């Protein structure tokens, strides 16, 4: 089936690059396969003259001082920049820091920022507390808003148009090229949280200025690292971002960078498998009478599906499920508790399957477009056998019939 091939195609194409980038030279005698792990705060120089020269190379991914990044961090920066198709990348301490660092770098008192209503919750809290305290105002826009609506929300002081595609709870796929046209006409930067789309969506080809990654998810891939990355595509933006990152003390530990680089080696095959199984399970869930809607960008009834088809070369392992409105929230919770193959917990992108309720607790300014109301949860599909996962969901649906 063409659509099933499409969900894994992009991931398969990545594998050669992922196994070769960010490694020592392959034809060098005595060279190990992987980069050695370098831990160090102080970096020694042969003379004061040499030290002074290096000190000015803060934009060059050089090893100057531990807080400015270590050799493994700098190699990881090159690999992520290449995956995103940008020129320079800054590794930061978490995916959340990858959202907040560029917002702090590119906004100032008196500016206005547009956030999609579907934005990652902690990014929303950051806008509502810290950014607000520093005199930056925020307006939330419906993630599937058309050009006219967005144009109307742009203000003369709008300096950042932020996007997240698809939304990690409600899965609306956004029209990034259209957002870029509107942002740039108003002299604003377009920032994209591209965590779901790493490797299968090319942000800079679609006009994005700053692309954000939670490396915690697919790149590290084993639920044991917290790190983030911010990638830009011009020297001017790089200098602004790099200066802010240094001033904020942003970096990730050499160990976490090393683990992320290791995780990236298998990301292509992990995600080819996980996206295939996720789509298979999404299609099966669609046939279940208990399910009102499956929110998977590769399914035609997902908001923004046509844009996904136009812009993405694959799909991820994370999608949403809305149950029929005659099922109560507590029955859904009993069902979730009865799952045995799915861990209950936040985050996603690891090798293991997860379930997380998404109804309740989500603040939105606008009604969720074109999505039925009902108890909902999201699934992260890991590397377990598809049959085991489907059987587990089937037994949980039985529990739903007789909730105790
Ligand atoms: C998880 C996530 C983040 C934050 O990443 P952390 O490393 O957990 O801070 C940001 N954006 C999206 C879309 C995410 O899913």
CSV table of C-alpha atoms and ligand atoms in Angstrom, one decimal:
chain,number,residue,atom,x,y,z
A,1,UNK,CA,0.0,0.0,0.0
A,2,UNK,CA,1.4,3.3,-1.1
A,3,UNK,CA,0.4,5.2,2.1
A,4,UNK,CA,2.1,2.5,4.3
A,5,UNK,CA,5.3,2.8,2.3
A,6,UNK,CA,5.2,6.6,2.7
A,7,UNK,CA,5.2,6.6,6.5
A,8,UNK,CA,8.6,4.9,6.6
A,9,UNK,CA,10.2,6.1,3.4
A,10,UNK,CA,11.8,9.2,4.8
A,11,UNK,CA,13.3,7.3,7.7
A,12,UNK,CA,14.8,4.7,5.6
A,13,UNK,CA,16.5,7.3,3.4
A,14,UNK,CA,18.2,8.8,6.4
A,15,UNK,CA,20.1,5.7,7.6
A,16,UNK,CA,23.3,6.1,5.5
A,17,UNK,CA,23.8,9.7,6.7
A,18,UNK,CA,23.0,8.8,10.3
A,19,UNK,CA,25.6,6.0,10.3
A,20,UNK,CA,28.4,8.1,8.8
A,21,UNK,CA,28.1,11.6,10.1
A,22,UNK,CA,29.7,12.9,13.3
A,23,UNK,CA,32.4,10.2,13.4
A,24,UNK,CA,36.3,10.2,13.2
A,25,UNK,CA,37.8,9.9,9.7
A,26,UNK,CA,37.2,6.4,8.5
A,27,UNK,CA,40.5,5.9,6.7
A,28,UNK,CA,42.8,7.1,9.5
A,29,UNK,CA,45.0,4.5,11.0
A,30,UNK,CA,44.2,3.6,14.6
A,31,UNK,CA,41.0,5.6,14.6
A,32,UNK,CA,38.1,4.3,16.7
A,33,UNK,CA,34.7,4.0,15.1
A,34,UNK,CA,33.1,6.5,17.5
A,35,UNK,CA,34.2,9.8,18.8
A,36,UNK,CA,36.0,9.6,22.2
A,37,UNK,CA,34.0,11.2,25.0
A,38,UNK,CA,35.7,14.4,26.1
A,39,UNK,CA,34.9,15.8,29.5
A,40,UNK,CA,36.5,19.1,30.4
A,41,UNK,CA,35.8,22.5,31.9
A,42,UNK,CA,39.3,24.1,31.4
A,43,UNK,CA,40.8,23.8,28.0
A,44,UNK,CA,44.6,24.4,28.0
A,45,UNK,CA,46.5,26.5,25.4
A,46,UNK,CA,50.2,26.5,24.6
A,47,UNK,CA,50.5,30.3,25.1
A,48,UNK,CA,48.5,33.4,26.0
A,49,UNK,CA,48.5,34.4,22.3
A,50,UNK,CA,46.9,31.1,21.3
A,51,UNK,CA,44.3,31.4,24.0
A,52,UNK,CA,43.4,35.0,23.0
A,53,UNK,CA,43.0,33.9,19.4
A,54,UNK,CA,40.7,31.0,20.3
A,55,UNK,CA,38.6,33.1,22.6
A,56,UNK,CA,37.2,35.0,19.7
A,57,UNK,CA,36.0,31.9,17.9
A,58,UNK,CA,32.8,31.4,19.8
A,59,UNK,CA,30.8,31.1,16.6
A,60,UNK,CA,33.0,28.4,15.1
A,61,UNK,CA,32.0,25.3,17.1
A,62,UNK,CA,35.6,25.2,18.5
A,63,UNK,CA,36.6,23.7,21.9
A,64,UNK,CA,37.4,26.9,23.9
A,65,UNK,CA,35.9,26.3,27.3
A,66,UNK,CA,33.6,23.5,28.6
A,67,UNK,CA,30.6,25.8,29.0
A,68,UNK,CA,30.9,26.8,25.3
A,69,UNK,CA,30.5,23.1,24.3
A,70,UNK,CA,32.8,20.1,24.1
A,71,UNK,CA,34.0,18.3,20.9
A,72,UNK,CA,31.2,15.7,21.1
A,73,UNK,CA,28.6,18.5,21.5
A,74,UNK,CA,30.0,20.3,18.4
A,75,UNK,CA,29.9,17.1,16.3
A,76,UNK,CA,26.3,16.6,17.4
A,77,UNK,CA,25.5,20.2,16.4
A,78,UNK,CA,26.9,19.5,12.9
A,79,UNK,CA,24.8,16.4,12.5
A,80,UNK,CA,21.6,18.0,13.7
A,81,UNK,CA,22.2,21.1,11.5
A,82,UNK,CA,22.7,18.8,8.5
A,83,UNK,CA,19.5,16.7,9.3
A,84,UNK,CA,17.5,19.9,9.6
A,85,UNK,CA,19.1,21.4,6.5
A,86,UNK,CA,20.4,24.5,8.3
A,87,UNK,CA,23.8,26.1,8.7
A,88,UNK,CA,24.4,26.1,12.4
A,89,UNK,CA,23.0,24.4,15.5
A,90,UNK,CA,23.2,25.1,19.2
A,91,UNK,CA,22.8,22.2,21.6
A,92,UNK,CA,20.9,23.2,24.8
A,93,UNK,CA,20.0,21.5,28.0
A,94,UNK,CA,16.5,20.3,27.1
A,95,UNK,CA,13.8,20.4,24.5
A,96,UNK,CA,12.1,23.1,26.5
A,97,UNK,CA,15.3,25.1,26.6
A,98,UNK,CA,15.3,24.7,22.8
A,99,UNK,CA,11.9,26.5,22.8
A,100,UNK,CA,12.8,29.2,25.4
A,101,UNK,CA,16.3,30.1,24.3
A,102,UNK,CA,15.4,31.4,20.8
A,103,UNK,CA,12.3,33.2,22.2
A,104,UNK,CA,14.6,35.0,24.6
A,105,UNK,CA,17.2,35.6,21.9
A,106,UNK,CA,14.8,37.1,19.4
A,107,UNK,CA,12.2,38.9,21.5
A,108,UNK,CA,12.5,42.1,23.6
A,109,UNK,CA,10.2,44.2,25.8
A,110,UNK,CA,7.3,45.6,23.8
A,111,UNK,CA,7.3,42.8,21.2
A,112,UNK,CA,4.4,40.6,20.4
A,113,UNK,CA,4.5,36.8,19.7
A,114,UNK,CA,2.0,34.5,18.0
A,115,UNK,CA,1.8,31.0,19.4
A,116,UNK,CA,-0.3,28.1,18.0
A,117,UNK,CA,-3.1,27.1,20.4
A,118,UNK,CA,-1.7,23.5,20.1
A,119,UNK,CA,1.7,24.5,21.4
A,120,UNK,CA,3.6,22.3,23.9
A,121,UNK,CA,2.2,23.1,27.4
A,122,UNK,CA,5.5,24.3,29.0
A,123,UNK,CA,6.2,26.6,26.1
A,124,UNK,CA,2.8,28.1,26.7
A,125,UNK,CA,3.5,28.6,30.4
A,126,UNK,CA,6.9,30.3,29.5
A,127,UNK,CA,5.0,32.8,27.4
A,128,UNK,CA,2.4,33.4,30.1
A,129,UNK,CA,4.9,33.9,32.9
A,130,UNK,CA,8.4,34.8,32.1
A,131,UNK,CA,7.9,36.4,28.6
A,132,UNK,CA,4.9,38.3,30.0
A,133,UNK,CA,6.9,39.6,33.0
A,134,UNK,CA,9.5,40.9,30.6
A,135,UNK,CA,6.9,42.8,28.7
A,136,UNK,CA,6.3,40.5,25.7
A,137,UNK,CA,2.6,39.9,24.8
A,138,UNK,CA,1.3,36.7,23.2
A,139,UNK,CA,-1.7,35.9,21.1
A,140,UNK,CA,-2.8,32.3,20.5
A,141,UNK,CA,-3.9,31.4,17.0
A,142,UNK,CA,-5.8,28.3,15.8
A,143,UNK,CA,-3.1,26.0,14.4
A,144,UNK,CA,-5.1,25.5,11.2
A,145,UNK,CA,-6.0,29.2,10.8
A,146,UNK,CA,-6.0,30.4,7.2
A,147,UNK,CA,-3.8,33.1,5.8
A,148,UNK,CA,-6.4,35.8,6.3
A,149,UNK,CA,-7.0,35.0,10.0
A,150,UNK,CA,-3.3,35.0,10.6
A,151,UNK,CA,-2.7,38.2,8.7
A,152,UNK,CA,-5.3,39.8,11.0
A,153,UNK,CA,-3.5,38.6,14.1
A,154,UNK,CA,-0.1,40.0,13.1
A,155,UNK,CA,0.7,43.3,14.8
A,156,UNK,CA,3.2,45.9,13.9
A,157,UNK,CA,5.4,44.7,16.8
A,158,UNK,CA,5.0,41.0,16.1
A,159,UNK,CA,8.6,39.7,16.0
A,160,UNK,CA,8.0,35.9,16.3
A,161,UNK,CA,5.5,33.6,14.7
A,162,UNK,CA,5.9,30.3,16.5
A,163,UNK,CA,4.6,27.0,15.0
A,164,UNK,CA,4.5,23.4,16.2
A,165,UNK,CA,3.6,20.8,13.6
A,166,UNK,CA,1.8,18.6,14.2
A,167,UNK,CA,0.6,19.6,17.7
A,168,UNK,CA,1.8,16.9,20.1
A,169,UNK,CA,-1.6,16.3,21.7
A,170,UNK,CA,-4.1,17.2,18.9
A,171,UNK,CA,-2.0,16.6,15.8
A,172,UNK,CA,-3.0,19.5,13.6
A,173,UNK,CA,-0.5,19.7,10.7
A,174,UNK,CA,0.4,23.3,10.0
A,175,UNK,CA,0.9,25.0,6.6
A,176,UNK,CA,4.5,26.2,7.3
A,177,UNK,CA,5.1,27.8,3.9
A,178,UNK,CA,2.0,29.9,4.3
A,179,UNK,CA,3.1,30.9,7.9
A,180,UNK,CA,6.6,31.9,6.5
A,181,UNK,CA,5.1,34.2,3.9
A,182,UNK,CA,3.0,36.0,6.6
A,183,UNK,CA,5.9,36.1,9.2
A,184,UNK,CA,8.3,37.5,6.7
A,185,UNK,CA,5.9,40.1,5.3
A,186,UNK,CA,5.7,41.5,8.9
A,187,UNK,CA,9.5,41.3,9.6
A,188,UNK,CA,8.9,38.5,12.1
A,189,UNK,CA,10.9,35.3,12.6
A,190,UNK,CA,9.2,32.0,12.0
A,191,UNK,CA,10.2,29.5,14.7
A,192,UNK,CA,9.1,25.8,14.4
A,193,UNK,CA,9.1,23.2,17.1
A,194,UNK,CA,10.0,20.4,14.6
A,195,UNK,CA,10.4,17.6,17.1
A,196,UNK,CA,7.9,15.3,15.4
A,197,UNK,CA,9.2,16.1,12.0
A,198,UNK,CA,13.0,15.6,12.4
A,199,UNK,CA,14.4,14.1,9.2
A,200,UNK,CA,11.0,13.9,7.5
A,201,UNK,CA,10.2,17.6,7.3
A,202,UNK,CA,12.8,20.1,5.9
A,203,UNK,CA,12.1,23.3,7.9
A,204,UNK,CA,14.4,25.7,6.0
A,205,UNK,CA,13.0,24.6,2.6
A,206,UNK,CA,9.6,25.7,3.8
A,207,UNK,CA,10.8,29.2,5.0
A,208,UNK,CA,11.4,28.5,8.7
A,209,UNK,CA,14.1,30.7,10.3
A,210,UNK,CA,14.7,28.8,13.5
A,211,UNK,CA,14.0,25.1,14.0
A,212,UNK,CA,13.7,23.5,17.4
A,213,UNK,CA,14.3,19.9,18.4
A,214,UNK,CA,13.7,18.0,21.7
A,215,UNK,CA,16.7,15.5,21.2
A,216,UNK,CA,15.1,13.8,24.3
A,217,UNK,CA,12.7,12.2,21.8
A,218,UNK,CA,13.8,10.4,18.6
A,219,UNK,CA,17.5,11.2,18.4
A,220,UNK,CA,18.5,9.9,21.8
A,221,UNK,CA,15.7,7.3,21.4
A,222,UNK,CA,16.1,5.4,24.7
A,223,UNK,CA,14.3,7.5,27.2
A,224,UNK,CA,17.5,8.2,29.1
A,225,UNK,CA,18.6,11.7,27.9
A,226,UNK,CA,17.3,15.2,28.2
A,227,UNK,CA,18.7,17.6,25.6
A,228,UNK,CA,17.6,20.0,22.9
A,229,UNK,CA,18.8,21.7,19.7
A,230,UNK,CA,18.1,25.0,17.9
A,231,UNK,CA,19.1,25.3,14.3
A,232,UNK,CA,19.3,28.4,12.1
A,233,UNK,CA,20.1,29.1,8.5
A,234,UNK,CA,21.8,32.5,8.4
A,235,UNK,CA,25.0,33.9,9.9
A,236,UNK,CA,23.1,36.8,11.4
A,237,UNK,CA,20.6,34.5,13.2
A,238,UNK,CA,23.4,32.3,14.3
A,239,UNK,CA,25.2,35.1,16.0
A,240,UNK,CA,22.1,36.3,17.9
A,241,UNK,CA,21.3,32.7,19.0
A,242,UNK,CA,24.8,31.8,19.9
A,243,UNK,CA,25.3,34.9,22.0
A,244,UNK,CA,22.0,34.3,23.9
A,245,UNK,CA,22.9,30.6,24.5
A,246,UNK,CA,26.3,31.5,25.9
A,247,UNK,CA,24.8,34.2,28.1
A,248,UNK,CA,22.2,31.8,29.4
A,249,UNK,CA,24.8,29.1,30.0
A,250,UNK,CA,23.1,26.7,27.6
A,251,UNK,CA,24.8,23.4,26.8
A,252,UNK,CA,24.3,19.7,27.3
A,253,UNK,CA,26.7,17.5,29.1
A,254,UNK,CA,29.3,15.6,27.0
A,255,UNK,CA,27.8,12.3,28.2
A,256,UNK,CA,24.3,13.3,27.0
A,257,UNK,CA,25.7,14.5,23.7
A,258,UNK,CA,27.6,11.3,23.3
A,259,UNK,CA,24.5,9.2,24.1
A,260,UNK,CA,22.4,11.3,21.6
A,261,UNK,CA,25.0,10.7,18.9
A,262,UNK,CA,24.9,7.0,19.6
A,263,UNK,CA,21.0,7.1,19.5
A,264,UNK,CA,21.1,8.8,16.1
A,265,UNK,CA,22.9,5.8,14.6
A,266,UNK,CA,19.8,3.7,14.8
A,267,UNK,CA,17.1,6.4,14.4
A,268,UNK,CA,16.5,5.6,10.8
A,269,UNK,CA,15.7,1.9,11.4
A,270,UNK,CA,13.9,2.5,14.7
A,271,UNK,CA,11.6,5.0,13.2
A,272,UNK,CA,11.0,3.1,9.9
A,273,UNK,CA,9.8,0.2,12.1
A,274,UNK,CA,8.0,2.4,14.7
A,275,UNK,CA,6.2,4.6,12.1
A,276,UNK,CA,5.1,1.5,10.1
A,277,UNK,CA,3.6,-0.2,13.2
A,278,UNK,CA,2.1,3.1,14.5
A,279,UNK,CA,0.3,3.6,11.2
A,280,UNK,CA,-0.9,-0.1,11.2
A,281,UNK,CA,-2.3,0.3,14.7
A,282,UNK,CA,-3.8,3.7,13.9
A,283,UNK,CA,-5.6,2.0,10.9
A,284,UNK,CA,-6.8,-0.8,13.1
A,285,UNK,CA,-8.0,1.6,15.9
A,286,UNK,CA,-10.1,3.4,13.2
A,287,UNK,CA,-12.1,0.2,12.7
A,288,UNK,CA,-13.0,-0.1,16.4
A,289,UNK,CA,-16.5,1.0,17.4
A,290,UNK,CA,-15.2,2.5,20.7
A,291,UNK,CA,-13.0,5.0,18.7
A,292,UNK,CA,-14.5,8.3,17.3
A,293,UNK,CA,-11.3,9.6,15.6
A,294,UNK,CA,-7.7,8.6,15.2
A,295,UNK,CA,-5.5,11.7,15.0
A,296,UNK,CA,-2.6,10.5,12.8
A,297,UNK,CA,-1.3,12.9,10.1
A,298,UNK,CA,-1.2,10.1,7.5
A,299,UNK,CA,-5.0,9.4,7.9
A,300,UNK,CA,-7.2,11.5,5.6
A,301,UNK,CA,-9.4,12.8,8.5
A,302,UNK,CA,-6.6,14.2,10.6
A,303,UNK,CA,-6.6,18.0,10.5
A,304,UNK,CA,-4.0,19.1,8.0
A,305,UNK,CA,-3.6,15.7,6.3
A,306,UNK,CA,-3.3,17.2,2.9
A,307,UNK,CA,-0.4,19.4,4.1
A,308,UNK,CA,1.3,16.4,5.6
A,309,UNK,CA,1.1,14.6,2.3
A,310,UNK,CA,2.5,17.7,0.5
A,311,UNK,CA,5.3,18.5,2.9
A,312,UNK,CA,6.5,15.3,4.8
A,313,UNK,CA,8.4,12.3,3.6
A,314,UNK,CA,7.2,10.1,6.5
A,315,UNK,CA,5.3,9.9,9.7
A,316,UNK,CA,6.3,9.5,13.4
A,317,UNK,CA,5.4,7.0,16.1
A,318,UNK,CA,3.1,9.3,18.1
A,319,UNK,CA,-0.6,9.8,17.4
A,320,UNK,CA,-3.9,10.6,19.2
A,321,UNK,CA,-7.0,8.6,19.8
A,322,UNK,CA,-10.4,10.2,20.6
A,323,UNK,CA,-13.0,7.7,22.1
A,324,UNK,CA,-16.7,7.9,21.4
A,325,UNK,CA,-18.4,10.5,23.5
A,326,UNK,CA,-20.6,7.9,25.2
A,327,UNK,CA,-17.5,6.5,27.0
A,328,UNK,CA,-16.8,8.3,30.3
A,329,UNK,CA,-13.4,9.8,31.2
A,330,UNK,CA,-13.2,7.3,34.2
A,331,UNK,CA,-13.9,4.3,31.9
A,332,UNK,CA,-11.1,5.5,29.6
A,333,UNK,CA,-8.8,5.8,32.7
A,334,UNK,CA,-9.7,2.2,33.7
A,335,UNK,CA,-8.9,1.1,30.1
A,336,UNK,CA,-5.5,3.0,30.2
A,337,UNK,CA,-4.7,1.4,33.6
A,338,UNK,CA,-5.4,-2.1,32.2
A,339,UNK,CA,-2.8,-1.8,29.4
A,340,UNK,CA,0.2,-4.0,30.0
A,341,UNK,CA,2.5,-3.2,27.0
A,342,UNK,CA,2.2,0.6,27.3
A,343,UNK,CA,3.9,2.5,30.0
A,344,UNK,CA,2.0,5.4,31.5
A,345,UNK,CA,4.1,8.5,31.3
A,346,UNK,CA,5.1,11.8,29.7
A,347,UNK,CA,7.5,12.2,26.8
A,348,UNK,CA,7.9,9.9,23.7
A,349,UNK,CA,10.3,8.9,21.0
A,350,UNK,CA,12.0,6.0,22.9
A,351,UNK,CA,12.1,2.3,22.0
A,352,UNK,CA,9.1,1.6,24.3
A,353,UNK,CA,5.4,2.1,23.9
A,354,UNK,CA,3.6,4.7,26.0
A,355,UNK,CA,0.1,5.9,26.7
A,356,UNK,CA,-0.9,9.3,28.0
A,357,UNK,CA,-4.4,10.7,28.5
A,358,UNK,CA,-4.8,14.0,26.6
A,359,UNK,CA,-8.3,15.0,27.6
A,360,UNK,CA,-8.7,17.4,30.5
A,361,UNK,CA,-6.0,19.7,31.7
A,362,UNK,CA,-5.3,21.2,28.3
A,363,UNK,CA,-6.0,24.9,28.2
A,364,UNK,CA,-7.0,26.2,24.8
A,365,UNK,CA,-8.3,29.6,23.7
A,366,UNK,CA,-10.1,28.2,20.6
A,367,UNK,CA,-12.2,25.1,20.1
A,368,UNK,CA,-10.1,22.2,18.7
A,369,UNK,CA,-10.9,22.4,15.0
A,370,UNK,CA,-12.9,19.6,13.4
A,371,UNK,CA,-12.2,17.1,16.1
A,372,UNK,CA,-14.9,15.1,17.9
A,373,UNK,CA,-15.2,15.5,21.7
A,374,UNK,CA,-14.6,12.5,23.8
A,375,UNK,CA,-12.1,11.0,26.3
A,376,UNK,CA,-8.7,11.0,24.5
A,377,UNK,CA,-5.2,9.7,24.9
A,378,UNK,CA,-2.1,9.6,22.8
A,379,UNK,CA,0.0,6.5,21.9
A,380,UNK,CA,3.7,6.4,21.4
A,381,UNK,CA,4.5,3.2,19.5
A,382,UNK,CA,7.8,1.5,20.4
A,383,UNK,CA,9.7,-1.5,19.1
A,384,UNK,CA,7.5,-4.2,20.6
A,385,UNK,CA,5.9,-6.7,18.3
A,386,UNK,CA,2.8,-5.2,16.6
A,387,UNK,CA,0.7,-8.2,17.5
A,388,UNK,CA,1.5,-7.9,21.2
A,389,UNK,CA,0.6,-4.2,21.1
A,390,UNK,CA,-2.7,-4.7,19.2
A,391,UNK,CA,-3.7,-7.6,21.4
A,392,UNK,CA,-3.1,-5.5,24.5
A,393,UNK,CA,-5.3,-2.7,23.1
A,394,UNK,CA,-7.9,-5.2,22.2
A,395,UNK,CA,-8.0,-6.6,25.8
A,396,UNK,CA,-8.2,-3.1,27.1
A,397,UNK,CA,-11.2,-2.4,24.9
A,398,UNK,CA,-12.9,-5.5,26.6
A,399,UNK,CA,-12.2,-3.8,30.0
A,400,UNK,CA,-14.0,-0.8,28.6
A,401,UNK,CA,-17.1,-2.9,28.1
A,402,UNK,CA,-17.2,-3.9,31.7
A,403,UNK,CA,-15.5,-1.2,33.7
A,404,UNK,CA,-15.3,-2.2,37.3
B,1,LIG,C1,9.0,16.8,24.8
B,1,LIG,C2,8.8,18.0,23.9
B,1,LIG,C3,9.5,19.2,24.2
B,1,LIG,C4,10.4,19.3,25.4
B,1,LIG,O1,11.5,18.4,25.5
B,1,LIG,P1,12.2,18.1,26.9
B,1,LIG,O2,13.5,17.6,26.5
B,1,LIG,O3,11.3,17.1,27.6
B,1,LIG,O4,12.2,19.4,27.7
B,1,LIG,C5,9.3,20.3,23.4
B,1,LIG,N1,8.5,20.2,22.3
B,1,LIG,C6,7.8,19.1,22.0
B,1,LIG,C7,6.9,19.1,20.8
B,1,LIG,C8,8.0,18.0,22.8
B,1,LIG,O5,7.3,16.9,22.5
